[in-house]
CSV table of C-alpha atoms in Angstrom, one decimal:
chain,number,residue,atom,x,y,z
E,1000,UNK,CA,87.5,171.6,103.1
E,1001,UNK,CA,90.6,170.5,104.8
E,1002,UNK,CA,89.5,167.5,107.8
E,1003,UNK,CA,90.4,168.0,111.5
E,1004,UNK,CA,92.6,166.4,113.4
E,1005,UNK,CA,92.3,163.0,115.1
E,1006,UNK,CA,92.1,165.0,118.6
E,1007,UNK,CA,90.2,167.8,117.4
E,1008,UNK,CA,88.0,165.8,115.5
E,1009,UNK,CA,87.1,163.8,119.0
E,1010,UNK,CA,86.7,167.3,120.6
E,1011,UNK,CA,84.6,168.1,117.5
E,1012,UNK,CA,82.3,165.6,118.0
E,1013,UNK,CA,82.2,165.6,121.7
E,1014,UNK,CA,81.4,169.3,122.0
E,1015,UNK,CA,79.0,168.8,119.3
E,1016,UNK,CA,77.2,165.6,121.4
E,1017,UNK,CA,77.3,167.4,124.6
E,1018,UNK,CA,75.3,170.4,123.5
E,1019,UNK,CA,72.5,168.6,121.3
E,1020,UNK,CA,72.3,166.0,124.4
E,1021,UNK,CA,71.5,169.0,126.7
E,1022,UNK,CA,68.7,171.3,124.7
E,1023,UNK,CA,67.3,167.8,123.8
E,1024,UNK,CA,66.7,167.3,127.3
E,1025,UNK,CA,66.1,170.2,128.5
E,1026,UNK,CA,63.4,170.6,126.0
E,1027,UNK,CA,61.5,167.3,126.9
E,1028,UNK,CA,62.3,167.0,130.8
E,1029,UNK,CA,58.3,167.2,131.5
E,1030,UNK,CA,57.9,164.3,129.7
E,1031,UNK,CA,60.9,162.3,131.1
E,1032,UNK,CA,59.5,163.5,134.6
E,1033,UNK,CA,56.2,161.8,134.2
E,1034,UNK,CA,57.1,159.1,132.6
E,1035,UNK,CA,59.7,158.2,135.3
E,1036,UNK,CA,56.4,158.5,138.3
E,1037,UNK,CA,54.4,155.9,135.6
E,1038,UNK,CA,57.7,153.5,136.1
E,1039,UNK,CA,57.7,153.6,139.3
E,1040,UNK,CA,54.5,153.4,140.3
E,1041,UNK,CA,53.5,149.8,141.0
E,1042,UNK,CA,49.9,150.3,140.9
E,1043,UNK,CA,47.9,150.3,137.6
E,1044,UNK,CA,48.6,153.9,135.2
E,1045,UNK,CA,45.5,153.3,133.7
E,1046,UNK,CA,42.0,153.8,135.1
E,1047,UNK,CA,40.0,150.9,132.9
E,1048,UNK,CA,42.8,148.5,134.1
E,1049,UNK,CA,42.0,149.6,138.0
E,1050,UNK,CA,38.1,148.5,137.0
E,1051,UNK,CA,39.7,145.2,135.0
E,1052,UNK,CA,41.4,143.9,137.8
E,1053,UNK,CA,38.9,145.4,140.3
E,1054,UNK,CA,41.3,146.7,142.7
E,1055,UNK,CA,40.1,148.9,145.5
E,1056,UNK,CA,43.3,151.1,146.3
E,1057,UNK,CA,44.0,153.8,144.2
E,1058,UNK,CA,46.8,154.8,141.6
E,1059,UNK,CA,48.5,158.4,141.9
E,1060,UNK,CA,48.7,158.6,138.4
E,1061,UNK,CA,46.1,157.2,136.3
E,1062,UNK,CA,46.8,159.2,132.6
E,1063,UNK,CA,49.0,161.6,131.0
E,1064,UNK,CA,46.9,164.3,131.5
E,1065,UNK,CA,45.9,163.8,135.2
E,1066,UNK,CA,49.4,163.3,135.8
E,1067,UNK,CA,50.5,166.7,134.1
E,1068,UNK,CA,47.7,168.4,136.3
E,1069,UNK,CA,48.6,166.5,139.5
E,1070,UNK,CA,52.7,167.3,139.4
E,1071,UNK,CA,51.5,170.7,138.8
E,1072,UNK,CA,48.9,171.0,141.4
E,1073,UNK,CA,51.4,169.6,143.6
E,1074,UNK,CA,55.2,171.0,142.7
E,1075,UNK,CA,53.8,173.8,140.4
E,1076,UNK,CA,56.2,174.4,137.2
E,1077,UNK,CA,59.6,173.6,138.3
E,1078,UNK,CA,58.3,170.3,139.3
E,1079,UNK,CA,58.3,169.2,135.7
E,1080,UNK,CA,62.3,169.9,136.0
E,1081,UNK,CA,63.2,168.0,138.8
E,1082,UNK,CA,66.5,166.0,138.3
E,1083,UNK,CA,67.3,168.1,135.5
E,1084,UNK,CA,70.5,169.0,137.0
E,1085,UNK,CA,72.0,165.7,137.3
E,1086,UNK,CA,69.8,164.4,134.2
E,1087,UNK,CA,72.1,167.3,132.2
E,1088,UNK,CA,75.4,166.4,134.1
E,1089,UNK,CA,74.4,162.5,133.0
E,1090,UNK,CA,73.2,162.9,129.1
E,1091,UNK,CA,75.7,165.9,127.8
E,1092,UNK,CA,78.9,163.5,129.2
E,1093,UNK,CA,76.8,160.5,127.6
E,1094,UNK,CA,76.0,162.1,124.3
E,1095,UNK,CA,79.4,163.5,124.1
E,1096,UNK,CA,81.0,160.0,124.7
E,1097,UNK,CA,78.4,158.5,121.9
E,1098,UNK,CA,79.3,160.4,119.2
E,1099,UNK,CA,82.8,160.8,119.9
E,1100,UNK,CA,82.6,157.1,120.3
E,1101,UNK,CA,80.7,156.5,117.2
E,1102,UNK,CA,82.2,158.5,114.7
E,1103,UNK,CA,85.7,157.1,115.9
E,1104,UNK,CA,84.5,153.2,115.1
E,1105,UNK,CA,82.5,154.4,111.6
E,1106,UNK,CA,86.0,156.1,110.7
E,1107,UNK,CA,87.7,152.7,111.2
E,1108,UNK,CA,85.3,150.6,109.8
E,1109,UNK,CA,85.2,152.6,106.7
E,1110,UNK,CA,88.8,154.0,106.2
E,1111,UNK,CA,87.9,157.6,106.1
E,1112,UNK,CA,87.1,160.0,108.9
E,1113,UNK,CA,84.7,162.3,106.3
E,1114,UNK,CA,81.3,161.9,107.9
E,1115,UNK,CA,79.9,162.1,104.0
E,1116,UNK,CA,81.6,158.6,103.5
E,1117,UNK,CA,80.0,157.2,106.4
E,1118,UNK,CA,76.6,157.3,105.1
E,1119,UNK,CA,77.1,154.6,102.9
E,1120,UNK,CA,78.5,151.9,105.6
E,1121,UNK,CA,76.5,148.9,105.8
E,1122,UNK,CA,72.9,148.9,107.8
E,1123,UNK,CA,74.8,146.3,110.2
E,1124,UNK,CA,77.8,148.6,110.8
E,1125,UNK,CA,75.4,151.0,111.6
E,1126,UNK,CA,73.9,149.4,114.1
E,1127,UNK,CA,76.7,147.9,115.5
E,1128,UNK,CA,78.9,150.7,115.9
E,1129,UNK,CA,75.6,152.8,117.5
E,1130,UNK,CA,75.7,149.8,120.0
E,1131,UNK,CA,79.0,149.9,120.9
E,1132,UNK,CA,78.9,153.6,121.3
E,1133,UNK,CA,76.1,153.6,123.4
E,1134,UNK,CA,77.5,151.0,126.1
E,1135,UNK,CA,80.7,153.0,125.8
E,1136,UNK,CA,78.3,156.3,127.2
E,1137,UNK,CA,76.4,154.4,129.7
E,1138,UNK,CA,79.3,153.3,131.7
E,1139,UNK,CA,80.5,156.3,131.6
E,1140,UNK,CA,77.6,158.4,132.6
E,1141,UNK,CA,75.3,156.2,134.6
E,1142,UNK,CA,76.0,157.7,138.1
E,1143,UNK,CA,73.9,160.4,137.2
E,1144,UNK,CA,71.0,158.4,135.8
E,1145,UNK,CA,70.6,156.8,138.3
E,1146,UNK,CA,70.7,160.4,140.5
E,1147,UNK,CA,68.0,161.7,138.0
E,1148,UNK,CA,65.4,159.1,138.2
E,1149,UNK,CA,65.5,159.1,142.1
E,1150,UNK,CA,65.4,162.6,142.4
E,1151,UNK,CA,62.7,162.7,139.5
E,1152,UNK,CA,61.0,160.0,141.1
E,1153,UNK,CA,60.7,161.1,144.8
E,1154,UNK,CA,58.0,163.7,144.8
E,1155,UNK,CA,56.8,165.7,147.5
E,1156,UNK,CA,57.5,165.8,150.3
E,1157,UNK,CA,61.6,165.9,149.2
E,1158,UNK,CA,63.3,162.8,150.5
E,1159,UNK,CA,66.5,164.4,148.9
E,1160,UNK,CA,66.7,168.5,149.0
E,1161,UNK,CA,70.1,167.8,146.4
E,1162,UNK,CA,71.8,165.7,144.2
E,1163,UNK,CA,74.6,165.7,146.8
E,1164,UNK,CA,72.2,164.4,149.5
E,1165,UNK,CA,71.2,161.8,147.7
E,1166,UNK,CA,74.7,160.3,146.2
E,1167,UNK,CA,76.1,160.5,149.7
E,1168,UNK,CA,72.9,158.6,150.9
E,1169,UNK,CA,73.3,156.0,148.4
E,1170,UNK,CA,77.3,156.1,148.9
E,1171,UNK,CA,76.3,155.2,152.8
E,1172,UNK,CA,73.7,152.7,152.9
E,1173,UNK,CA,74.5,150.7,149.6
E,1174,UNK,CA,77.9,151.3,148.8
E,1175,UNK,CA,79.7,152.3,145.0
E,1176,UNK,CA,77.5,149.4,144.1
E,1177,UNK,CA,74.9,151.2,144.6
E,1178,UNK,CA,75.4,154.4,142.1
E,1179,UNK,CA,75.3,151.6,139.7
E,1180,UNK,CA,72.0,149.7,140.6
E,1181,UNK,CA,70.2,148.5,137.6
E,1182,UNK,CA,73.3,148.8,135.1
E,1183,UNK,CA,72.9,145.2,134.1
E,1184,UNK,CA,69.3,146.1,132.7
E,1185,UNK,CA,70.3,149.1,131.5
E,1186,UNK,CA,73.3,147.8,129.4
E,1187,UNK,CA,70.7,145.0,127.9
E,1188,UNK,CA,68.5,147.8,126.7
E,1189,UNK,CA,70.9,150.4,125.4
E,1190,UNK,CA,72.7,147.5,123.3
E,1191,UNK,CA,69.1,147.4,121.2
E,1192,UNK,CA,68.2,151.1,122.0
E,1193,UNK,CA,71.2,153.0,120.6
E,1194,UNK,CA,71.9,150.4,117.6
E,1195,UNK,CA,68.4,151.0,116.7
E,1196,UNK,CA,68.0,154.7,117.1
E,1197,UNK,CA,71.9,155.1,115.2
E,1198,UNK,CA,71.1,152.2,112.7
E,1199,UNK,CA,67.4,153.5,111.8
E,1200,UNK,CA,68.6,157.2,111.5
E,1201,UNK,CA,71.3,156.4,108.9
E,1202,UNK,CA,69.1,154.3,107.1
E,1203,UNK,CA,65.9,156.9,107.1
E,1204,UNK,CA,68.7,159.4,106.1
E,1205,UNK,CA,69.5,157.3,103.3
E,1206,UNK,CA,66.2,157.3,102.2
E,1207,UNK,CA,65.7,160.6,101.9
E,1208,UNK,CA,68.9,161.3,100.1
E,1209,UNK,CA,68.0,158.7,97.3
E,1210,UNK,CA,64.6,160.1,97.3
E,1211,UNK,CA,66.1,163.9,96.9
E,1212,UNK,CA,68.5,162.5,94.1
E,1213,UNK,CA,65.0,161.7,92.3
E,1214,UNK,CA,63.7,164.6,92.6
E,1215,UNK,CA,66.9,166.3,91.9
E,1216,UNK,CA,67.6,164.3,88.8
E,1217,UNK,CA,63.7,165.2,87.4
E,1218,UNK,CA,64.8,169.0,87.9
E,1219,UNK,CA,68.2,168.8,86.6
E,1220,UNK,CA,69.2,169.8,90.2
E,1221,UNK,CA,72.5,168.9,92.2
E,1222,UNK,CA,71.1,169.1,95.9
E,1223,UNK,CA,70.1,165.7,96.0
E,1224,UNK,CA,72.9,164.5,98.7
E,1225,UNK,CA,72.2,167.1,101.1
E,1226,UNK,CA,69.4,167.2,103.9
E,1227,UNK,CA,67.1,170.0,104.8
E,1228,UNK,CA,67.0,170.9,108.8
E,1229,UNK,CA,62.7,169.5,108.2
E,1230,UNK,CA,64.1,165.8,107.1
E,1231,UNK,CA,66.8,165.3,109.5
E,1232,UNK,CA,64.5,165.9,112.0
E,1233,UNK,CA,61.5,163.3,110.5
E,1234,UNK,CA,64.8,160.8,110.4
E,1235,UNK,CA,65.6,161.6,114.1
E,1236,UNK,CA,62.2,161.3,114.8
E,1237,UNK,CA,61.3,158.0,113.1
E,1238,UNK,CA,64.5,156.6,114.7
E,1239,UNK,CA,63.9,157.6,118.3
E,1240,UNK,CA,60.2,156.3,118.1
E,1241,UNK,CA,61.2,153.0,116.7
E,1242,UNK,CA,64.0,152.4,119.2
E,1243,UNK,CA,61.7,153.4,122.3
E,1244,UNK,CA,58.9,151.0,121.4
E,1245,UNK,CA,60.9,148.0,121.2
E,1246,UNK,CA,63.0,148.9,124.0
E,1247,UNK,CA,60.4,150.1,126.8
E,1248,UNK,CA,60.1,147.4,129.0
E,1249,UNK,CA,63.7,147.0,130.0
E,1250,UNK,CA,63.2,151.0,130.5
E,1251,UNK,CA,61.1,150.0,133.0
E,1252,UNK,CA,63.1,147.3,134.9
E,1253,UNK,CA,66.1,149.6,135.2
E,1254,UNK,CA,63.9,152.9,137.0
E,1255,UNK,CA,62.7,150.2,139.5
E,1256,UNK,CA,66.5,148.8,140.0
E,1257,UNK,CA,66.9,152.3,140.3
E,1258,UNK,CA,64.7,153.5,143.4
E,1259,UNK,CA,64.8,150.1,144.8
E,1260,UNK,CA,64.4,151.2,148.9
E,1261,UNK,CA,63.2,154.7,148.0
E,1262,UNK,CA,61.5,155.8,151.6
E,1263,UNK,CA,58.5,157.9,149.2
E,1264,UNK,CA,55.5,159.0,150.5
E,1265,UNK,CA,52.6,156.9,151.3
E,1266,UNK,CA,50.3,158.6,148.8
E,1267,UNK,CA,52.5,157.6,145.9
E,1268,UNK,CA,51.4,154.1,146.7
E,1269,UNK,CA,53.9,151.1,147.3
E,1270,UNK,CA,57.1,151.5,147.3
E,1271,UNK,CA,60.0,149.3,145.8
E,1272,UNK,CA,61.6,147.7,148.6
E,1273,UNK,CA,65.1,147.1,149.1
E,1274,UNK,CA,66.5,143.8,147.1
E,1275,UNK,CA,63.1,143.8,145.7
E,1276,UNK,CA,64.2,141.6,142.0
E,1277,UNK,CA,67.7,139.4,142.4
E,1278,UNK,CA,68.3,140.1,139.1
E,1279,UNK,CA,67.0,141.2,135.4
E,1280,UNK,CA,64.8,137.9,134.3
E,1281,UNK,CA,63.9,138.2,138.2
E,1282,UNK,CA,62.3,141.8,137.9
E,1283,UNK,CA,60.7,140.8,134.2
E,1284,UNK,CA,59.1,137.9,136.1
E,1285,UNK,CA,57.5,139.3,139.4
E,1286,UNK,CA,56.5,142.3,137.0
E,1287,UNK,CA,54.6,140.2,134.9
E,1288,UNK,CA,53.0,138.2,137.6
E,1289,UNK,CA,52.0,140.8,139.7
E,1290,UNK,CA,51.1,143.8,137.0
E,1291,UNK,CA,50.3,141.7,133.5
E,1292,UNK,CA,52.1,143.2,130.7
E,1293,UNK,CA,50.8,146.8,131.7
E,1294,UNK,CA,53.2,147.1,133.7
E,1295,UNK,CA,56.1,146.7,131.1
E,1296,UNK,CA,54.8,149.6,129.1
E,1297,UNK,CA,54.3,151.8,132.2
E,1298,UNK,CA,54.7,155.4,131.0
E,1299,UNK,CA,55.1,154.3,127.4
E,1300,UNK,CA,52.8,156.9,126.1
E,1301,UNK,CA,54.7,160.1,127.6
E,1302,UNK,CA,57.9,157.9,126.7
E,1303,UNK,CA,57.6,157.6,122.8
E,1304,UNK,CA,56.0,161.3,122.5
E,1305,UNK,CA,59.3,162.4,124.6
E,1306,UNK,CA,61.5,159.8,122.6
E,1307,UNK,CA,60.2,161.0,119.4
E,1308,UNK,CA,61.1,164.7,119.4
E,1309,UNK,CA,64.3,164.3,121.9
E,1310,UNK,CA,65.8,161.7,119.0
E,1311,UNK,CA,65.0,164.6,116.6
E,1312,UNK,CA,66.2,167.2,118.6
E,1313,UNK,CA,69.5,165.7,119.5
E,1314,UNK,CA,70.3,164.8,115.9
E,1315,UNK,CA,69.6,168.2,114.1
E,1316,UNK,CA,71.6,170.0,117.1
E,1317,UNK,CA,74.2,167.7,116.6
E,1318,UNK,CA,74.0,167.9,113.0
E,1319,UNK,CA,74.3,171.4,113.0
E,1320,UNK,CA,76.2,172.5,116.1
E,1321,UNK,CA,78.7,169.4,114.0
E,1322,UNK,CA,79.0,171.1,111.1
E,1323,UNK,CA,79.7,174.8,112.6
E,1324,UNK,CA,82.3,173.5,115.0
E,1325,UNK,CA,83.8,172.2,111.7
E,1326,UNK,CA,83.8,175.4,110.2
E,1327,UNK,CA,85.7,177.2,112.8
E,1328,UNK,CA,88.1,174.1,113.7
E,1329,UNK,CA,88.8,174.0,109.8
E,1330,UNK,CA,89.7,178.1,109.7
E,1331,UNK,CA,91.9,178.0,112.6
């Protein structure tokens, strides 16, 4: 099959990016929602470390499951969607930039722009190049983190009715600087994040290709080198959990950059205050001191079951939604 153009083959992969980035999180916004009020919430998220450190206030959120029933007791169903707007408007430009982003680098690293030949790049080029791509879509789309994670964040009652509220807020009291609070911590994490979720995906993939070939070969079959929908979406799975583990803590950092001086109400406990960390080792440091290495892994349970099937998700979308963009670019 003829290849695509330069352009179209950006467009391609950008179209292709954008729509897998927004099912995937459309699909696991509950989970992104409570992991975001585990971040931010200063007091313990467990109840056994509330009895450890025999503290006599109380935590909103104590467990996954009392936090499910309390956003829903609270906000009811669409509560578990709040900041999806500006949570789409941030990952479909972000996942459009990545892979655009990454497939340009893999083509120049390895001479061809045939996504088949990139599967055999070196593990380091893999990582590398998912890296790159990956600070190339946070800069772009960060804005709109940020947005999400306040508005997910706030609660009830609403300190922001809209996204528009809240950027002109933040655009008043803390200047451009302040759409991009936290991007310091957040460019330190994705650097690991996307080179391990790109890195460990091509080389699960590659696994199950040779294993297919072994099978194939037993069975005098020739469908070794291609994937079925089932094992790109173990590979997407295994790479988004590995990359979220490692990668939590600095997760965490960045939501409380993020919502530094948000006025929330008293029964979601402390707030962050304005200026609260000077800067990245600053924020590790007091959150250390002052919540023991809990509080680095805040939220990580909802995180890696939400990391898990949103890597998958995004990489069998894009996969597919890849290959039938192809198809019709390819015709025309």
């Amino acid at each position: 099959m003829e290849e695509p153009g330069q352009l179209k083959r950006a467009l391609l992969d950008a179209s292709a990016g954008a729509i897998a980035g927004g099912i995937s999180r459309t699909v696991t916004s509950p989970l992104d929602v409570i992991k975001i009020r585990f971040q931010v919430q200063l007091e313990p998220t467990a109840s056994w470390a509330l009895i450890r450190r025999d503290l006599s206030g109380s935590s909103k959120y104590t467990g996954m499951f009392q936090a499910t029933k309390e956003i829903f007791r609270e906000e009811g169903l669409p509560g578990f969607w709040r900041g999806n707007v500006p949570a789409l408007l941030m990952v479909m430009p972000y996942t459009a930039i990545q892979f655009a982003v990454l497939h340009k680098l893999k083509t120049f690293v390895s001479g061809s722009s045939k996504t088949a030949d990139h599967i055999n790049l070196s593990p380091y080029l893999s990582y590398i190049s998912g890296a790159l791509a990956g600070c190339a879509a946070t800069v772009g789309s960060y804005p709109f983190d940020l947005l999400r994670t306040i508005l997910a964040s706030q609660g009830e009652p609403k300190i922001y009715p809209n996204m528009r509220s809240a950027a002109f807020d933040i655009l008043r009291t803390r200047g451009f600087r302040g759409l991009y609070a936290g991007l310091s911590p957040t460019l330190v994490e994705i650097i690991p994040y996307a080179g391990l979720q790109f890195g460990t995906y091509d080389t699960f993939k590659r696994w199950c290709m040779a294993w297919n070939n072994l099978r194939s070969s037993s069975i005098s079959s020739t469908t070794g080198d291609s994937l079925s929908s089932f094992q790109l979406f173990i590979c997407g799975l295994a790479a988004g959990t590995c990359a979220k583990l490692v990668c939590h803590p600095l997760d965490v950092v960045k939501k409380r950059f993020q919502i530094e001086g948000l006025q929330r109400h008293p029964k979601y406990g402390a707030r962050v205050e304005q200026r609260a960390y000077r800067n990245l080792f600053d924020a590790l440091h007091r959150i250390l001191k002052s919540e023991g290495w809990h509080g680095l892994y805040k939220g990580i349970v909802p995180s890696t079951i939400k990391a898990a099937p949103a890597g998958a998700v995004t990489f069998v979308a894009y996969e597919f939604t890849s290959d039938w963009l192809e198809s019709i670019f390819t015709s025309t």
